[in-house]
Each structure stands twice: as structure tokens, then as C-alpha cells.
Short mmCIF file of C-alpha atoms in Angstrom, two decimals:
data_model
loop_
_atom_site.label_atom_id
_atom_site.label_comp_id
_atom_site.label_asym_id
_atom_site.label_seq_id
_atom_site.Cartn_x
_atom_site.Cartn_y
_atom_site.Cartn_z
CA ILE A 1 16.20 -7.04 34.76
CA LEU A 2 16.04 -10.21 33.01
CA ASN A 3 17.82 -9.76 29.39
CA VAL A 4 17.70 -11.71 26.10
CA GLU A 5 20.99 -11.41 24.20
CA GLN A 6 20.34 -11.83 19.96
CA SER A 7 23.15 -11.63 18.04
CA PRO A 8 24.08 -10.56 15.37
CA GLN A 9 22.49 -7.16 15.48
CA SER A 10 22.06 -7.55 11.35
CA LEU A 11 23.19 -9.79 9.00
CA HIS A 12 23.28 -9.86 5.05
CA VAL A 13 23.83 -12.63 3.34
CA GLN A 14 23.60 -14.17 -0.64
CA GLU A 15 21.13 -16.10 -1.80
CA GLY A 16 21.91 -20.48 -1.17
CA ASP A 17 24.07 -19.49 2.05
CA SER A 18 23.32 -21.36 5.25
CA THR A 19 23.19 -18.84 8.04
CA ASN A 20 22.95 -19.00 11.98
CA PHE A 21 21.38 -16.67 14.97
CA THR A 22 22.41 -16.87 18.82
CA CYS A 23 20.19 -15.85 21.47
CA SER A 24 21.66 -16.10 24.85
CA PHE A 25 18.50 -15.89 27.83
CA PRO A 26 19.05 -16.42 31.55
CA SER A 27 19.24 -19.98 32.81
CA SER A 28 17.73 -19.80 36.03
CA ASN A 29 13.76 -20.37 36.84
CA PHE A 30 13.63 -21.09 32.57
CA TYR A 31 10.44 -22.89 31.17
CA ALA A 32 10.51 -21.81 27.44
CA LEU A 33 12.18 -20.45 24.51
CA HIS A 34 10.04 -18.57 21.26
CA TRP A 35 11.21 -17.93 18.01
CA TYR A 36 9.31 -15.17 15.88
CA ARG A 37 9.98 -14.13 12.07
CA TRP A 38 9.10 -10.93 12.05
CA GLU A 39 8.17 -9.98 8.35
CA THR A 40 7.86 -5.89 7.50
CA ALA A 41 4.25 -5.03 8.30
CA LYS A 42 3.68 -8.99 9.07
CA SER A 43 2.21 -10.11 12.09
CA PRO A 44 5.29 -11.95 14.13
CA GLU A 45 5.59 -15.49 12.85
CA ALA A 46 5.82 -18.43 15.19
CA LEU A 47 8.77 -21.05 14.43
CA PHE A 48 9.32 -22.71 17.70
CA VAL A 49 8.61 -23.09 21.45
CA MET A 50 11.49 -25.48 23.15
CA THR A 51 11.41 -26.49 26.34
CA LEU A 52 13.69 -28.78 26.76
CA ASN A 53 17.78 -28.92 26.87
CA GLY A 54 18.76 -30.26 24.15
CA ASP A 55 15.92 -30.01 22.16
CA GLU A 56 16.22 -29.47 18.21
CA LYS A 57 13.24 -28.52 16.16
CA LYS A 58 12.80 -28.28 12.62
CA LYS A 59 10.52 -26.38 10.08
CA GLY A 60 11.44 -26.84 6.54
CA ARG A 61 14.74 -25.14 6.03
CA ILE A 62 14.68 -23.38 9.55
CA SER A 63 16.39 -25.71 12.68
CA ALA A 64 16.85 -24.44 16.12
CA THR A 65 18.47 -25.55 19.25
CA LEU A 66 18.51 -24.98 22.80
CA ASN A 67 20.69 -25.57 25.53
CA THR A 68 18.83 -24.10 29.02
CA LYS A 69 22.00 -25.17 31.20
CA GLU A 70 24.30 -22.64 29.52
CA GLY A 71 20.99 -20.50 28.41
CA TYR A 72 21.59 -20.04 24.63
CA SER A 73 19.73 -21.57 21.73
CA TYR A 74 20.87 -20.89 18.05
CA LEU A 75 18.48 -20.57 14.87
CA TYR A 76 19.91 -22.17 11.52
CA ILE A 77 18.36 -20.94 8.08
CA LYS A 78 19.69 -23.61 5.29
CA GLY A 79 19.89 -22.28 1.75
CA SER A 80 18.69 -18.70 2.86
CA GLN A 81 16.22 -17.45 -0.14
CA PRO A 82 14.93 -13.81 -0.45
CA GLU A 83 11.67 -14.92 1.55
CA ASP A 84 14.00 -15.06 4.35
CA SER A 85 14.34 -11.59 4.98
CA ALA A 86 12.95 -10.91 7.68
CA THR A 87 13.77 -10.08 12.10
CA TYR A 88 13.97 -12.92 14.31
CA LEU A 89 12.96 -12.25 17.07
CA CYS A 90 13.96 -15.00 20.43
CA ALA A 91 11.86 -14.75 23.72
CA PHE A 92 12.16 -16.85 26.78
CA SER A 93 9.89 -17.04 30.25
CA LEU A 94 10.06 -17.99 33.28
CA THR A 95 8.50 -20.79 35.62
CA GLY A 96 5.71 -19.77 37.80
CA GLY A 97 5.71 -16.31 35.45
CA GLY A 98 2.62 -16.33 33.96
CA ASN A 99 3.84 -17.40 30.48
CA LYS A 100 5.01 -13.96 30.26
CA LEU A 101 7.64 -13.55 27.30
CA THR A 102 10.62 -11.25 27.14
CA PHE A 103 11.91 -10.74 24.18
CA GLY A 104 15.51 -9.96 22.54
CA THR A 105 15.92 -6.49 19.96
CA GLY A 106 16.64 -9.58 17.37
CA THR A 107 18.72 -10.46 14.87
CA GLN A 108 17.54 -8.79 10.83
CA LEU A 109 18.65 -10.95 8.06
CA LYS A 110 18.40 -9.87 4.85
CA VAL A 111 19.06 -12.15 2.04
CA GLU A 112 19.70 -10.84 -1.29
CA LEU A 113 19.78 -12.57 -4.64
CA GLY B 1 -5.53 -20.15 11.56
CA ALA B 2 -4.44 -18.47 14.78
CA VAL B 3 -4.82 -15.10 13.23
CA VAL B 4 -5.32 -11.89 15.14
CA SER B 5 -6.10 -8.73 14.05
CA GLN B 6 -5.45 -5.15 15.40
CA HIS B 7 -7.33 -1.75 13.93
CA PRO B 8 -6.25 0.81 13.52
CA SER B 9 -2.93 0.16 11.53
CA ARG B 10 -1.71 3.50 12.14
CA VAL B 11 -3.07 6.93 13.92
CA ILE B 12 -2.30 10.04 14.49
CA CYS B 13 -3.84 11.93 17.56
CA LYS B 14 -3.91 15.54 19.09
CA SER B 15 -1.79 15.51 22.29
CA GLY B 16 -4.52 15.41 24.63
CA THR B 17 -6.62 12.76 23.30
CA SER B 18 -7.79 9.17 23.83
CA VAL B 19 -7.10 6.35 20.78
CA LYS B 20 -8.80 3.30 21.41
CA ILE B 21 -7.12 0.24 19.53
CA GLU B 22 -8.40 -2.92 19.37
CA CYS B 23 -7.14 -6.36 19.15
CA ARG B 24 -9.13 -9.34 17.92
CA SER B 25 -8.56 -13.39 17.85
CA LEU B 26 -10.29 -14.31 14.41
CA ASP B 27 -10.08 -17.67 14.38
CA PHE B 28 -10.02 -18.80 18.13
CA GLN B 29 -10.92 -17.79 21.75
CA ALA B 30 -8.80 -16.11 24.02
CA THR B 31 -8.78 -16.14 27.27
CA THR B 32 -5.60 -14.29 27.22
CA MET B 33 -4.19 -11.37 25.42
CA PHE B 34 -1.15 -9.04 26.07
CA TRP B 35 -0.32 -5.68 25.33
CA TYR B 36 3.31 -4.56 24.25
CA ARG B 37 5.29 -1.76 23.45
CA GLN B 38 8.00 -1.06 21.32
CA PHE B 39 10.44 2.18 20.81
CA PRO B 40 12.81 2.81 17.74
CA LYS B 41 15.82 -0.18 18.36
CA GLN B 42 13.96 -1.68 20.92
CA SER B 43 12.84 -4.81 22.32
CA LEU B 44 9.05 -5.56 22.22
CA MET B 45 8.00 -5.10 25.99
CA LEU B 46 5.47 -6.35 28.16
CA MET B 47 2.78 -3.89 29.84
CA ALA B 48 0.13 -5.58 30.68
CA THR B 49 -2.09 -8.70 30.90
CA SER B 50 -5.54 -8.91 29.64
CA ASN B 51 -7.81 -11.88 30.99
CA GLU B 52 -11.44 -12.38 29.87
CA GLY B 53 -13.69 -11.13 32.38
CA SER B 54 -11.14 -9.76 34.84
CA LYS B 55 -9.53 -6.81 35.54
CA ALA B 56 -5.63 -6.90 33.57
CA THR B 57 -2.57 -6.92 35.41
CA TYR B 58 0.15 -4.36 34.26
CA GLU B 59 3.80 -4.50 34.53
CA GLN B 60 6.06 -2.33 36.92
CA GLY B 61 6.17 1.10 35.65
CA VAL B 62 3.54 0.76 33.20
CA GLU B 63 0.31 2.81 34.14
CA LYS B 64 -3.36 1.66 34.17
CA ASP B 65 -5.01 4.77 33.91
CA LYS B 66 -3.44 5.90 31.47
CA PHE B 67 -3.25 2.70 29.95
CA LEU B 68 -6.92 1.16 29.68
CA ILE B 69 -7.28 -2.33 29.46
CA ASN B 70 -10.37 -4.34 28.15
CA HIS B 71 -10.97 -7.67 27.77
CA ALA B 72 -14.86 -8.21 27.48
CA SER B 73 -15.28 -10.94 25.48
CA LEU B 74 -12.73 -14.21 24.46
CA THR B 75 -11.71 -13.06 21.28
CA LEU B 76 -11.66 -9.12 22.09
CA SER B 77 -9.46 -6.98 24.06
CA THR B 78 -8.67 -3.08 23.46
CA LEU B 79 -6.00 -1.08 25.09
CA THR B 80 -6.80 2.96 25.34
CA VAL B 81 -4.60 5.16 25.87
CA THR B 82 -5.95 8.36 27.86
CA SER B 83 -4.85 11.85 27.69
CA ALA B 84 -2.13 10.75 25.25
CA HIS B 85 1.00 12.73 24.80
CA PRO B 86 4.02 12.80 22.23
CA GLU B 87 5.78 10.74 24.79
CA ASP B 88 3.51 7.23 23.93
CA SER B 89 4.29 7.83 20.25
CA SER B 90 5.30 4.39 19.72
CA PHE B 91 4.28 0.26 18.09
CA TYR B 92 1.70 -1.15 20.20
CA ILE B 93 1.24 -4.58 19.70
CA CYS B 94 -0.75 -7.21 20.88
CA SER B 95 -1.17 -11.05 21.13
CA ALA B 96 -3.18 -14.07 22.25
CA ARG B 97 -3.06 -17.58 23.14
CA ASP B 98 -6.00 -19.96 23.33
CA ALA B 99 -8.58 -20.45 25.43
CA ILE B 100 -6.16 -23.88 27.03
CA GLY B 101 -3.48 -21.68 27.23
CA ARG B 102 -1.19 -23.51 24.99
CA ASP B 103 2.18 -21.65 23.46
CA PRO B 104 2.37 -20.31 21.39
CA GLN B 105 1.71 -16.74 21.67
CA TYR B 106 -0.76 -15.76 18.60
CA PHE B 107 0.37 -11.78 17.40
CA GLY B 108 -1.39 -9.19 15.62
CA PRO B 109 0.60 -6.76 13.06
CA GLY B 110 0.42 -3.72 15.94
CA THR B 111 -0.65 -0.27 15.74
CA ARG B 112 1.73 2.75 15.06
CA LEU B 113 0.36 5.73 16.84
CA THR B 114 1.67 9.12 17.20
CA VAL B 115 0.71 12.07 19.00
CA THR B 116 1.50 15.74 17.86
#
């Protein structure tokens, strides 16, 4: 069984704080790592798809890094805003895996005023 | 762009009845759609991969006769939960990749099924 571990499970920060979460995944036969943001009652929104070791991607105040050799990715949010409150999911796919995604349980972020 | 809808968003049905959930790609063609299920405090678990015009591929442990999947067009896949039981109560969510098969997967908003 291939597991994805996300930490922390939940996080409360103040508006303006910067924060980061971790996603750990098996490094063997790695193909891609996906990050999604999931707000309550909405569809999960794709943030990043990362494939290369050392990859760094940025979208506004959110950025992510990838280490495929050791099997982890970090998601960073700079200057958190209340609208960043959501569950952040990571998922990975394997080479030859038919693009099937294995998800973690997510990090639930609450940004307070 | 890349919007996926699901219908219904919530459904309550009696034990023994069947429920159909629709997943539509609204502004792109999706050769491949995926169906996931999520139990409380657990991760999204892939149930099956649905390819347009062919039979779905089910993950280990998912009963194909219970969860019927039809992907009859490039914009619509349906999941029918047959003879539903209370243990089928869950959150069902679909995703779609575009016709070229590029990442990412685009998700619908999900369907909350409650079987009484």
C-alpha cells in the first residue's frame, strides 16, 4: 500500500503569518506530485503539478518545492489571508500508474483575523 | 475554464434503491474521468477510472456490479450505486482530464450520498 502523509493535520494562523505544510510520499517510481486547495462546498482547485526533483513553483503568495529523491514536498503560503482558509491536499502518481492519484488526508488551514 | 459539474450535490435514498450520479466536463472534452470516494476523516480513495467508449477499470476491492460506471460521451460519466446500503453512505467525487490527457485532474464539487 502506497501512503501519502501530510502534516500537520490542521493549522490555525493569524492573518499575515507565513506558513508551510509537508507532504511525504514514496520516492520509488515517482511520476508527479499534485497540490490542490479545497474550500468547503467547492471543487478542489489544482494549484501545482510538479514532476522534476528540485522543482519550485509559485502562484501568487503560494509556492511549492519538490524533492523526489527523499520523497517530500513543501507548500508555503506567504502573508496568509482569511481567503486562504481551506484544506490543502497533495497527491502523487507513479510511473506507469495510468495517471492514478493517491491522496493524503490533507492539511486544514484556518486563517484568523 | 476547466469546469466539472456533478449532480446531485446531495441525495438521500432508501436502502435497496439505486442512485445515479452525473459528472460533466462543461468546457472541455474529457477522455478519462475518475471516480473517488471519501469516508469521514479519510483521504480521497480512487474507485475507478472511466474511459470514454470503453469499460471502466475498477480499483481492487471495488465491486463493479455495485458501482456501475458509464462514460458514454466525452463530457459525461455516470456512477450508479445499485441496491444501496447504509454502508455506501459516503462522499463521491469525480475528476476529469482533458482529451490530450494532460494534468492536472479537474474535480467536480462532489455528491453526498446518505442511505437510510
